[in-house]
Each structure stands twice: as C-alpha cells, then as structure tokens.
PDB file of C-alpha atoms in Angstrom:
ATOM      1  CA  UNK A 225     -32.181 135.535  85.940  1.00 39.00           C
ATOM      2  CA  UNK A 226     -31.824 137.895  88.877  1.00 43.00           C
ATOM      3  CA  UNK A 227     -33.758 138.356  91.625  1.00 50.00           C
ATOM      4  CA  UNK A 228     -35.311 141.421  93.696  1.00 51.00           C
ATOM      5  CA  UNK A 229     -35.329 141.528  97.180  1.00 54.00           C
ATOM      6  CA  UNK A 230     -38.699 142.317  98.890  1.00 55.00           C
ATOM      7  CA  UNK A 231     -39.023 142.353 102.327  1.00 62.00           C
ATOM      8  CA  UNK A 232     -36.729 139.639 102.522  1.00 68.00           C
ATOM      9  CA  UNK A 233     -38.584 137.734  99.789  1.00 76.00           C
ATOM     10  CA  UNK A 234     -36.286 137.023  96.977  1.00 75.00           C
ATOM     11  CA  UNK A 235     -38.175 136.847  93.931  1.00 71.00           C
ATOM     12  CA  UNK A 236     -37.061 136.993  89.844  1.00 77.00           C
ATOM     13  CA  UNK A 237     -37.529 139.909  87.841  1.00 78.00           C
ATOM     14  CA  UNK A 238     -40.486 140.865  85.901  1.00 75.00           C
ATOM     15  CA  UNK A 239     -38.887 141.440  83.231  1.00 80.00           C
ATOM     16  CA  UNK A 240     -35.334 139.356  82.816  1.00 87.00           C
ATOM     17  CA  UNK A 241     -32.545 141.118  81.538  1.00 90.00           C
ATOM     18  CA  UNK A 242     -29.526 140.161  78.375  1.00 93.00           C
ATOM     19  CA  UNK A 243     -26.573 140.901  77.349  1.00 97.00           C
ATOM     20  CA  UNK A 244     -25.846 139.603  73.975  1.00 97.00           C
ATOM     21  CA  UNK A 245     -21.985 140.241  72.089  1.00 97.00           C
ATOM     22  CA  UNK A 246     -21.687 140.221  68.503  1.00 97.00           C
ATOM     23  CA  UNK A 247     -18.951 139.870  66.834  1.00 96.00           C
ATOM     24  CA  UNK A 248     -18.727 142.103  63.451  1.00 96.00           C
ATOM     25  CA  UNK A 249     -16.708 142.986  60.917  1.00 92.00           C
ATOM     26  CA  UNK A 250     -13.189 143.544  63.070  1.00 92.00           C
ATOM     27  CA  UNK A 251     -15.196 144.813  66.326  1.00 95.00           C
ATOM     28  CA  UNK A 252     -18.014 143.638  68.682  1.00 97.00           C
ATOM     29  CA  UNK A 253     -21.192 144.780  69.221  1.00 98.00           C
ATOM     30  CA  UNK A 254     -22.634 144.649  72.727  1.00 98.00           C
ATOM     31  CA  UNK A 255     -26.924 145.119  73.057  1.00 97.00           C
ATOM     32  CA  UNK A 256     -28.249 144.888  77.286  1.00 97.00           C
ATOM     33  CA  UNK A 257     -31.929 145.345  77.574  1.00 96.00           C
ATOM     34  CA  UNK A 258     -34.878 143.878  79.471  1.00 94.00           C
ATOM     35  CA  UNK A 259     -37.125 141.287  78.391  1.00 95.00           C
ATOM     36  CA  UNK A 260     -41.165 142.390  79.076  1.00 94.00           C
ATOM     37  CA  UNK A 261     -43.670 139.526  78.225  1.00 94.00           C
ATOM     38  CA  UNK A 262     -46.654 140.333  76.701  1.00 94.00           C
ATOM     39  CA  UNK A 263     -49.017 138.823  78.858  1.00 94.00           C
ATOM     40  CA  UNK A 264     -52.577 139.079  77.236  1.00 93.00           C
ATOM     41  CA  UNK A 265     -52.146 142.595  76.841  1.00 93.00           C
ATOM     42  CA  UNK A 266     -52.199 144.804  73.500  1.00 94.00           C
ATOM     43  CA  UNK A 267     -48.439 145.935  72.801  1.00 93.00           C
ATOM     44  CA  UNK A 268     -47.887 148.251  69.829  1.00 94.00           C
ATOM     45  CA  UNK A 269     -50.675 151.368  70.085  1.00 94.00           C
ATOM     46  CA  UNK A 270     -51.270 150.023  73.449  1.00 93.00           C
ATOM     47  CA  UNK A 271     -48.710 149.224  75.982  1.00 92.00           C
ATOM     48  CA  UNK A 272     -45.703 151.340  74.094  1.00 93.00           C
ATOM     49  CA  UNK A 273     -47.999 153.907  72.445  1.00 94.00           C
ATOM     50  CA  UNK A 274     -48.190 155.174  68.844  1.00 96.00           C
ATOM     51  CA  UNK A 275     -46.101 158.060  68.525  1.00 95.00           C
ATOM     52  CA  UNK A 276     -44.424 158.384  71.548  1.00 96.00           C
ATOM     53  CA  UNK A 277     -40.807 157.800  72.949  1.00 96.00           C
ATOM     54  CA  UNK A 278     -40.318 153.742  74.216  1.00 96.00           C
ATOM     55  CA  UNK A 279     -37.213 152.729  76.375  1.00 93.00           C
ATOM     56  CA  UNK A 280     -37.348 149.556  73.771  1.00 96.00           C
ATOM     57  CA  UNK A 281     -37.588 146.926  76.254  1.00 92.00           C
ATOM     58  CA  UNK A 282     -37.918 147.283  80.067  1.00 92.00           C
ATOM     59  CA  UNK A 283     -36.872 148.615  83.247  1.00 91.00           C
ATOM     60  CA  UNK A 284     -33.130 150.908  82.520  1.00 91.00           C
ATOM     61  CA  UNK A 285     -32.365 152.011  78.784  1.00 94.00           C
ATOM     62  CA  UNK A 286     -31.254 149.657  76.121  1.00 96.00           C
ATOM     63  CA  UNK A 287     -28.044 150.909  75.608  1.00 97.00           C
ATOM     64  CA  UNK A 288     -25.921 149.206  72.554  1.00 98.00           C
ATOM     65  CA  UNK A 289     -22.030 149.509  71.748  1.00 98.00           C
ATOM     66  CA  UNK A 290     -19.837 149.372  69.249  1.00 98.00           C
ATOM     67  CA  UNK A 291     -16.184 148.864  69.097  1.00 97.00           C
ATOM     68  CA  UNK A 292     -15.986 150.473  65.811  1.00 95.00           C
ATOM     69  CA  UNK A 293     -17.519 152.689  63.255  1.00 95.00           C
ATOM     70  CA  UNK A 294     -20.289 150.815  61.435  1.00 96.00           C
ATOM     71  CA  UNK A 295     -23.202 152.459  59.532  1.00 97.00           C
ATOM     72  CA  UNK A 296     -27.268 151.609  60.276  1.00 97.00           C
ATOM     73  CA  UNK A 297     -29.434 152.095  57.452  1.00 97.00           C
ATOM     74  CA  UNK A 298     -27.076 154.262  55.833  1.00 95.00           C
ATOM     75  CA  UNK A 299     -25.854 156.322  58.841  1.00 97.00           C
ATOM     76  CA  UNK A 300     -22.916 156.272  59.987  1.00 97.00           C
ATOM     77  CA  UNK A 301     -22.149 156.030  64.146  1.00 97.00           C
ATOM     78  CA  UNK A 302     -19.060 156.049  65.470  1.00 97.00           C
ATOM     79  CA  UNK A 303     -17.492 153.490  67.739  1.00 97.00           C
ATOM     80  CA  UNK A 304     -19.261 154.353  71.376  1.00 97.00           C
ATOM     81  CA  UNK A 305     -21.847 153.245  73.426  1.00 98.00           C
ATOM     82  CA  UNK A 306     -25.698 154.298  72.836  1.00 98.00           C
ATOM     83  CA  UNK A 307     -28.538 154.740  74.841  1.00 97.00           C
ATOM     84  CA  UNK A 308     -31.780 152.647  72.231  1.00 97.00           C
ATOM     85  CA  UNK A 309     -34.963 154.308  71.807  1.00 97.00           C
ATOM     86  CA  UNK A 310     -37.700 154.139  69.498  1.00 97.00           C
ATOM     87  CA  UNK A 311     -40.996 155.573  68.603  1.00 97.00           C
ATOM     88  CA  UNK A 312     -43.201 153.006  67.384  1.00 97.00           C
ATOM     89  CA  UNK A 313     -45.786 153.459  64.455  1.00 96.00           C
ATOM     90  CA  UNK A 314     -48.301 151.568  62.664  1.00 94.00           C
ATOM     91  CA  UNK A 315     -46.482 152.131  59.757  1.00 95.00           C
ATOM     92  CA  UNK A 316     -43.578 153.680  60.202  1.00 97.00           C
ATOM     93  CA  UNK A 317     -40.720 153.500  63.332  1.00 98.00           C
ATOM     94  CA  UNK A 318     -38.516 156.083  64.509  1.00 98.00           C
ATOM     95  CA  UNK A 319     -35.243 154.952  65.614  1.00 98.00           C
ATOM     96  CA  UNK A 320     -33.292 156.735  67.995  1.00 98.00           C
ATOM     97  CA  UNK A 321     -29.354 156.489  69.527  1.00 98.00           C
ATOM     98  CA  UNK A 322     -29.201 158.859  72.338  1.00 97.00           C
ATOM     99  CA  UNK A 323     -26.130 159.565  73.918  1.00 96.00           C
ATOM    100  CA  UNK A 324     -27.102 159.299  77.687  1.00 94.00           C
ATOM    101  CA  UNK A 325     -26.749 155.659  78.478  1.00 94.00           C
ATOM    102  CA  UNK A 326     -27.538 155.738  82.517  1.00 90.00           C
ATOM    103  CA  UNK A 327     -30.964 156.830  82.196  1.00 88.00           C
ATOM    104  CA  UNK A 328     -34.125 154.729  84.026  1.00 88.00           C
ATOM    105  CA  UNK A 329     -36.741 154.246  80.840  1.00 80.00           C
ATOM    106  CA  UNK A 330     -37.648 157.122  78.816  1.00 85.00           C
ATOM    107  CA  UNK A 331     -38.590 159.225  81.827  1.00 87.00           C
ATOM    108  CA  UNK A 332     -35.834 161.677  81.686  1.00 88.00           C
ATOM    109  CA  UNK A 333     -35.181 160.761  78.175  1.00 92.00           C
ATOM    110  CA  UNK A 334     -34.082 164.648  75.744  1.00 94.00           C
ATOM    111  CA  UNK A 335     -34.137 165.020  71.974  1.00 96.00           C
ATOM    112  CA  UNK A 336     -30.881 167.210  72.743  1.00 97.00           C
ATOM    113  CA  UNK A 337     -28.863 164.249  73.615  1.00 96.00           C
ATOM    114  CA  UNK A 338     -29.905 162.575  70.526  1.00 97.00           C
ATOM    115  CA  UNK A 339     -26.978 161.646  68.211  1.00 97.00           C
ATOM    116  CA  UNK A 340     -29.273 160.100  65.292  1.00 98.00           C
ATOM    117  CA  UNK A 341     -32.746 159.361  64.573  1.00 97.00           C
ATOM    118  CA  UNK A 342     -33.938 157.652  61.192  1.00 98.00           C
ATOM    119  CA  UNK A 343     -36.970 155.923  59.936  1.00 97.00           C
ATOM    120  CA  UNK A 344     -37.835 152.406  58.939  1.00 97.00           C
ATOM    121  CA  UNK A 345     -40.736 150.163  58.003  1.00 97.00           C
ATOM    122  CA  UNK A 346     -42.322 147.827  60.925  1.00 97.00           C
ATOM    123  CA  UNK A 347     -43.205 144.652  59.053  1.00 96.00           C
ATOM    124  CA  UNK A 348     -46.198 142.214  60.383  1.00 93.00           C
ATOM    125  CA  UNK A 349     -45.231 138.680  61.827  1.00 86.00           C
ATOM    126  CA  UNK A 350     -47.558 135.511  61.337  1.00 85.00           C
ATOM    127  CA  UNK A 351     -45.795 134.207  64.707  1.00 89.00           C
ATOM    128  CA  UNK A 352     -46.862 135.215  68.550  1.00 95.00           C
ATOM    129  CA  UNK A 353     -43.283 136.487  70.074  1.00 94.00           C
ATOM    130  CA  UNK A 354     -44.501 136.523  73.861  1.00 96.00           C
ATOM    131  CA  UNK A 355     -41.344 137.623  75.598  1.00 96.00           C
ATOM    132  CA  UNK A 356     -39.568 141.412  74.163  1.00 96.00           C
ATOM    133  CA  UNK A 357     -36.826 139.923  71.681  1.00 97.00           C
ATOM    134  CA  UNK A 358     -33.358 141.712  70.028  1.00 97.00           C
ATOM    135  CA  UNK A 359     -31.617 139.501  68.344  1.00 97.00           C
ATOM    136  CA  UNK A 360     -29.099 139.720  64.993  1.00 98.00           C
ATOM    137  CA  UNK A 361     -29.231 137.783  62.466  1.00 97.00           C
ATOM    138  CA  UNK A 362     -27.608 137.367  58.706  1.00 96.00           C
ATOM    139  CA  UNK A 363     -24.832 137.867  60.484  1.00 96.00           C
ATOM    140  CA  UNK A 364     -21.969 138.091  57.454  1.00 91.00           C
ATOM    141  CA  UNK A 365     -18.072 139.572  57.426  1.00 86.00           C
ATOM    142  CA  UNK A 366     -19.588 143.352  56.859  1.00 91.00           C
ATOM    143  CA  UNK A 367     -23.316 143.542  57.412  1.00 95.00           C
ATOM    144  CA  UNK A 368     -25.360 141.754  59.583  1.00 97.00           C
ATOM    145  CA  UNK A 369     -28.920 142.625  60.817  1.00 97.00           C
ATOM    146  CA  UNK A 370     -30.263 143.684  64.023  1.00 98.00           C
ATOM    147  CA  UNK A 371     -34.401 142.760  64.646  1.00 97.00           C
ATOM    148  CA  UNK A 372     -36.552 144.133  67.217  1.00 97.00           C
ATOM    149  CA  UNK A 373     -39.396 141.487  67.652  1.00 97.00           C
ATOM    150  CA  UNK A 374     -42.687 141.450  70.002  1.00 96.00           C
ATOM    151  CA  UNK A 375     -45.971 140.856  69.413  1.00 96.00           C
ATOM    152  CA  UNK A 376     -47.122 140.356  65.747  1.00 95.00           C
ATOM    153  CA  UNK A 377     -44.534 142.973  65.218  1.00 96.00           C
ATOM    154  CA  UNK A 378     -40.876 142.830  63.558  1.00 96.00           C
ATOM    155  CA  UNK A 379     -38.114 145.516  63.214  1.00 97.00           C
ATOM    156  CA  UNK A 380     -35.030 145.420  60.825  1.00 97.00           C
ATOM    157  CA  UNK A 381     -32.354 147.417  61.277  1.00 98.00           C
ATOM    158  CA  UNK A 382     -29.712 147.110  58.635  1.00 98.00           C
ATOM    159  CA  UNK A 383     -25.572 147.286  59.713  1.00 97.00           C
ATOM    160  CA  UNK A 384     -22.781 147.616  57.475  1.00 96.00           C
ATOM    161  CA  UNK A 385     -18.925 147.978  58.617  1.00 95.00           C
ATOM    162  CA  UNK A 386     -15.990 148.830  56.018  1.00 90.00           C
ATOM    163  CA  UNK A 387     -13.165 146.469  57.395  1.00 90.00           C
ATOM    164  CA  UNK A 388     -11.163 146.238  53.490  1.00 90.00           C
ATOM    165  CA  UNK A 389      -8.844 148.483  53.456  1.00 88.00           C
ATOM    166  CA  UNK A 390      -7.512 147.514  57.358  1.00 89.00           C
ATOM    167  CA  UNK A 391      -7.504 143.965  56.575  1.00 93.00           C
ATOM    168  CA  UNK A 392      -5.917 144.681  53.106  1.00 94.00           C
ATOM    169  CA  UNK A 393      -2.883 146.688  54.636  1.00 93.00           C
ATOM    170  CA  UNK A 394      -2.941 144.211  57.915  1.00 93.00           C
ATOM    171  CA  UNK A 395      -1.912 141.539  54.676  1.00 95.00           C
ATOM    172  CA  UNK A 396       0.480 144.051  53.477  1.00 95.00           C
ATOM    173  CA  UNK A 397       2.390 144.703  56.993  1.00 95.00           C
ATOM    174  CA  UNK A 398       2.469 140.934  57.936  1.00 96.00           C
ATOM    175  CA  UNK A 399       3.847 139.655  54.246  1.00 95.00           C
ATOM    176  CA  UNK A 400       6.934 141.832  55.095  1.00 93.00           C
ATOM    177  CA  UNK A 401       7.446 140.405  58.620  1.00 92.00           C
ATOM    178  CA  UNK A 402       9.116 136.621  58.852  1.00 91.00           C
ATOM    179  CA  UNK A 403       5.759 134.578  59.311  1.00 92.00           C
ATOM    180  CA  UNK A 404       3.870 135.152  56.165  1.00 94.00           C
ATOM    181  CA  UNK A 405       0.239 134.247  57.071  1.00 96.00           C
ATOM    182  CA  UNK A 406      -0.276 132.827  53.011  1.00 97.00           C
ATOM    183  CA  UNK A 407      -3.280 130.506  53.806  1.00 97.00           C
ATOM    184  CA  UNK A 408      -5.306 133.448  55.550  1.00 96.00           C
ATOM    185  CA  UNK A 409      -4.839 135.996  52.883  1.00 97.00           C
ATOM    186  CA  UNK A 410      -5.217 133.458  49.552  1.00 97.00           C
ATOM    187  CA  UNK A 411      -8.835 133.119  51.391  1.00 96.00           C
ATOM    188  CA  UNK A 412      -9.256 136.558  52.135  1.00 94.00           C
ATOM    189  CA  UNK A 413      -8.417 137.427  48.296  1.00 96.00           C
ATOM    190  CA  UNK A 414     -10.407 134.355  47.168  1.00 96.00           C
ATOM    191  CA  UNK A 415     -13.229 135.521  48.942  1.00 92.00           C
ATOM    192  CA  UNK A 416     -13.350 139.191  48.524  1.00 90.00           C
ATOM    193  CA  UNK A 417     -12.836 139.377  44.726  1.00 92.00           C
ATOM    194  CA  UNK A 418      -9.108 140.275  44.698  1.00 95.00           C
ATOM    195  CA  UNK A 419      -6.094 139.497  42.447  1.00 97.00           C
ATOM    196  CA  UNK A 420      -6.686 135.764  42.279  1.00 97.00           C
ATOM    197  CA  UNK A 421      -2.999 135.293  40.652  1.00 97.00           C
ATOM    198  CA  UNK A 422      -1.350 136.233  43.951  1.00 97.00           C
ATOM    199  CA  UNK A 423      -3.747 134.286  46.224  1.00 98.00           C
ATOM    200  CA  UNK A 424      -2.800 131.709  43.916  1.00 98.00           C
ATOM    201  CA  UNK A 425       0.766 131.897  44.669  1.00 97.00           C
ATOM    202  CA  UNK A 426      -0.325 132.129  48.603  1.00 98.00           C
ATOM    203  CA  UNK A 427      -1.643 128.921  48.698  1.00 97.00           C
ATOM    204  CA  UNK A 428       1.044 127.095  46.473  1.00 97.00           C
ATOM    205  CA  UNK A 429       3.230 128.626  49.260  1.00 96.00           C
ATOM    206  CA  UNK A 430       0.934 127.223  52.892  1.00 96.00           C
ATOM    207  CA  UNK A 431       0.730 124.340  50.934  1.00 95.00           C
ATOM    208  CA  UNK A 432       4.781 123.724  50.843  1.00 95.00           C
ATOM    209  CA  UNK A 433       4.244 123.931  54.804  1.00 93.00           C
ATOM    210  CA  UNK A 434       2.109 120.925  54.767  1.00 94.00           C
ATOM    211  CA  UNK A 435       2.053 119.287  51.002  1.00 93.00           C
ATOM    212  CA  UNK A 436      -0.687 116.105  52.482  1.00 93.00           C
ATOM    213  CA  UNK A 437      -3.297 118.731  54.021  1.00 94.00           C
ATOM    214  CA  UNK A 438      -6.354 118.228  51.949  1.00 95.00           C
ATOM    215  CA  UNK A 439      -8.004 121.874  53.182  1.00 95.00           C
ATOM    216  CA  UNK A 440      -4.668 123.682  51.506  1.00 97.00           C
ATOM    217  CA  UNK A 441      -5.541 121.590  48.185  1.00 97.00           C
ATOM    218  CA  UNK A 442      -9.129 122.470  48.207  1.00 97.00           C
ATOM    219  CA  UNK A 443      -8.521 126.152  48.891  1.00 98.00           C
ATOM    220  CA  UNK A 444      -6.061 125.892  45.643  1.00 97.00           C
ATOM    221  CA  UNK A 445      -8.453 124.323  43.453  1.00 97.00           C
ATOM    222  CA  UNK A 446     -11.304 126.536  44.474  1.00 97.00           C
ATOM    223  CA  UNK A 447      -8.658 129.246  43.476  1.00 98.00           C
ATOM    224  CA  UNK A 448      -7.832 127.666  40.693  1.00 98.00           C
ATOM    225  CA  UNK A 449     -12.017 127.059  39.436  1.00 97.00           C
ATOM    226  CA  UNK A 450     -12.658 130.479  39.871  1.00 97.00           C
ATOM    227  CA  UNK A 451      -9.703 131.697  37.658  1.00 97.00           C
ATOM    228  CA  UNK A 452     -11.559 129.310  35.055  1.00 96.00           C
ATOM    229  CA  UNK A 453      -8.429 126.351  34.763  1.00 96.00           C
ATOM    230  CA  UNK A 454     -11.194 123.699  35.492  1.00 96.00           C
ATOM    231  CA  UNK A 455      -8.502 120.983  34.402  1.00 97.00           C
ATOM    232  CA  UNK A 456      -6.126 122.580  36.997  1.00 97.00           C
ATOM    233  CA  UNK A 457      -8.939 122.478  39.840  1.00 97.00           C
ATOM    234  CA  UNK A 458      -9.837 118.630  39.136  1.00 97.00           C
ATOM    235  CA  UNK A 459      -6.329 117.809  39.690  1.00 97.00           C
ATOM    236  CA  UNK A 460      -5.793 119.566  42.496  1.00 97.00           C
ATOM    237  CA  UNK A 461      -9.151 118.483  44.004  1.00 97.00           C
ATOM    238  CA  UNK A 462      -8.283 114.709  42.587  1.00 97.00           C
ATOM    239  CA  UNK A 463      -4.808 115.065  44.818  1.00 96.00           C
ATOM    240  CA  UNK A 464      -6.910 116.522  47.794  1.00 96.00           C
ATOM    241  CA  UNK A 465      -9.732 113.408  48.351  1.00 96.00           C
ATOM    242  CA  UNK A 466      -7.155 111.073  47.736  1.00 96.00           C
ATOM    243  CA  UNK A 467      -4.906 112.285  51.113  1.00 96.00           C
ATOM    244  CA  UNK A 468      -8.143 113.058  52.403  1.00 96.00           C
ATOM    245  CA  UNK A 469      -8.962 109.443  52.028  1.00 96.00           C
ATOM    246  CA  UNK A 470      -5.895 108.252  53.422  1.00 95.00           C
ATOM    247  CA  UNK A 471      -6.418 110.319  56.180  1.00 95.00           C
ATOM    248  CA  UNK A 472     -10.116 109.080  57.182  1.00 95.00           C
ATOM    249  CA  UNK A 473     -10.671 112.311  56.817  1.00 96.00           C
ATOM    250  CA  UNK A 474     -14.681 112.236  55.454  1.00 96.00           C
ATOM    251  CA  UNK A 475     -15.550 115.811  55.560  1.00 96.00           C
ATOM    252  CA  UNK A 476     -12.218 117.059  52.954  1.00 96.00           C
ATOM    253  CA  UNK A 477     -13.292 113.578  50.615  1.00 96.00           C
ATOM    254  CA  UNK A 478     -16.615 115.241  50.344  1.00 97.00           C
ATOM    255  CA  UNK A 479     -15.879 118.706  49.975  1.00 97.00           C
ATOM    256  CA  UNK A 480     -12.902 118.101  47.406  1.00 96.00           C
ATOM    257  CA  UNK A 481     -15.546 115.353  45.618  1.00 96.00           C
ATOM    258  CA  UNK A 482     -17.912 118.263  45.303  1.00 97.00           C
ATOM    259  CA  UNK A 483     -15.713 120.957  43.803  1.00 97.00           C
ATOM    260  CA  UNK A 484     -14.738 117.866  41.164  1.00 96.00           C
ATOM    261  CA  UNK A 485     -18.352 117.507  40.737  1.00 96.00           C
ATOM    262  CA  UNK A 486     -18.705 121.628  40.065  1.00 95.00           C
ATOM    263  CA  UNK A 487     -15.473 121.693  37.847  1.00 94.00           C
ATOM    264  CA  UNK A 488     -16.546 118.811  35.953  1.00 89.00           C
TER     265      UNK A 488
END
C-alpha cells in the first residue's frame, strides 16, 4: 500500500491501488485500478450513479492492456492499452475502452476517444464484496473471464484470443529445425482435437529420449485411449505405474492407475 504525504503526516491511501498480469492465450493482460471500500454507503444508483460515466474503481482511470488481439463479448480490440469505463445500470451495464489512458477519473473523460462500447447483464451476488474487486477467473488456453465485483453486484466480461494457427505453424517451423520439440506438440494435438496419428508418432519419438519416464507413457496412452485402442492404452499405462513405482514416484502410479481404470 502507498502512502500520501500530508503535512508531513504519512498516511495510506483511501483507496489502495493493483496491478494484476494475466497471462492469456500467447500474450498478457495487464488491469491497474484503485480499490474504494464501500463503507456503509449505497454503491450502485448511489455512489457511481445509474446512467452515468464511472472511472470503475478510484482515484486515476483503470486502464487495461493487452499484448495481443483478443475479442470481449464478441468484439474484437487490438493489442494496446485502454483507458476502463463503465456506465452502470440496474439492469443493464455499458462497457467502455477509451483510448486516453492518463486521465484523473471520469472528469475529463470524451465519447470521441471511445474505441468500443457494448452492453452486458449485471448479475446480483448473495455475498457482501466490501473493498472494489477486478479479478479473472476461468482462466483457460483461449478464453478466460474478467469480473467486476462490489457490493451485491457482479460483472462478467467474456475474453476470447485465437492463438491456433500461430502455435500450429510455431510446430511446423520448429519440426524442421534440429531440436524437434515432440512431447510439446503430441500434447498440443492431443489436446486441441488434431491428427491424433501424428501426435502419436510425437510421443513414441520424446519417449526414445527417455524410455523409463512415466509422464511420456501416460501422455501415449492417453493418446492412444482417445484414438479408441483401449488394449494399447492399458499397456502403455501398465508399463508407465510400473517405472513410476520403481521410481517412488506416487503422483505418475496414480495418474497412469487412473487412465487403466478409464480404459478398462
């Protein structure tokens, strides 16, 4: 927390600020704002009005940036850094990126310099958030969520990032150079519904690089379950707790166990 400076009286802010990176997708996300706390006092049609313009949060503009291009609720904004503003509704929110970022509040705040508004649907929470939150959350490869939550009040905003077709031809390029990265792209095709055959082959290749590492034999079998050679996958999985077990290693006994378990 920092602290203001009042006739020589050093004392912390009112309302602290944060700085929060996400990583997303093949980017980051960076949010600063300022916490308010609620205090007693009514916040939503009271404190930040109905229907007008709210620096969402306290003190200088929330400002967010991206690293790349992502979409929100559909829209797509391109890698850059945003000033955050919303008007708040009973029943419906305006969301607003802005593109002056140095800007105290909403005081000198212009619709000109807005590069997108939308609209989305303020949902009631049972809890008491006290202190002004942003947080994300369902945080996944390619979407992720961003909520706004004070008061009995939650906001969702919705984020989506298309990172495919650069990690597909980052496989590409690096299969062609002398250190094939197999084990990363067998998961990346395992996991993102891709031609299983060849991810196959990608982890029957890691796994010459290490033939008694349990984690190469579950990927394979995993591979192998999916493809639907459930005899294939219990062997593999069979070969994988037994090194694991060798090894001490309790976590790969388990998770090779389990995928017998499935197969079976």
């Amino acid at each position: 927390m920092y602290g203001v400076q009042a006739q020589g009286i050093k004392m912390p802010q009112a309302s602290s600020s944060q700085t929060i990176t996400q990583e997303f997708g093949l980017g980051k996300i960076t949010l600063n704002y300022a916490r308010p706390n609620a205090k007693g006092r009514k916040i939503f049609g009271g404190l930040a009005p109905y229907g007008e313009v709210w620096r969402t949060g306290a003190n200088t503009a929330t400002t967010i940036a991206f690293t790349d291009d992502v979409t929100i609720e559909g829209n797509k904004v391109p890698a850059g850094e945003y000033a955050l503003f919303t008007i708040p509704g009973e029943k419906e929110w305006t969301i607003i990126l802005n593109k002056t970022t140095k800007q105290w509040g909403a005081y000198e705040y212009k619709q000109a310099d807005d590069f997108l508004r939308f609209k989305v649907k303020p949902v009631k929470s049972g809890e008491m958030i006290e202190t002004f939150t942003i947080q994300f959350a369902n945080v996944k490869p390619t979407t992720a969520e961003i909520q706004l939550l004070w008061e009995h009040t939650a906001v969702k905003l919705h984020l989506a990032t298309d990172v495919d077709s650069r990690v597909m031809a980052s496989i590409d390029e690096a299969m062609q150079g002398e250190k094939k990265p197999y084990f990363a792209a067998a998961q990346y095709y395992f996991e993102n519904g891709k031609d299983l055959n060849k991810a196959l082959v990608w982890i029957t290749e890691a796994e010459k690089s290490n033939p008694n590492a349990p984690y190469f034999k579950l990927w394979k079998a995993r591979i192998q379950l999916k493809m639907g050679n459930n005899a294939a996958a219990i062997a593999t999985a069979k070969e994988g707790a037994r090194v694991a077990k060798e090894q001490k290693n309790e976590e790969y006994v388990r998770l090779n166990e389990a995928l017998i378990a499935q197969a079976k």
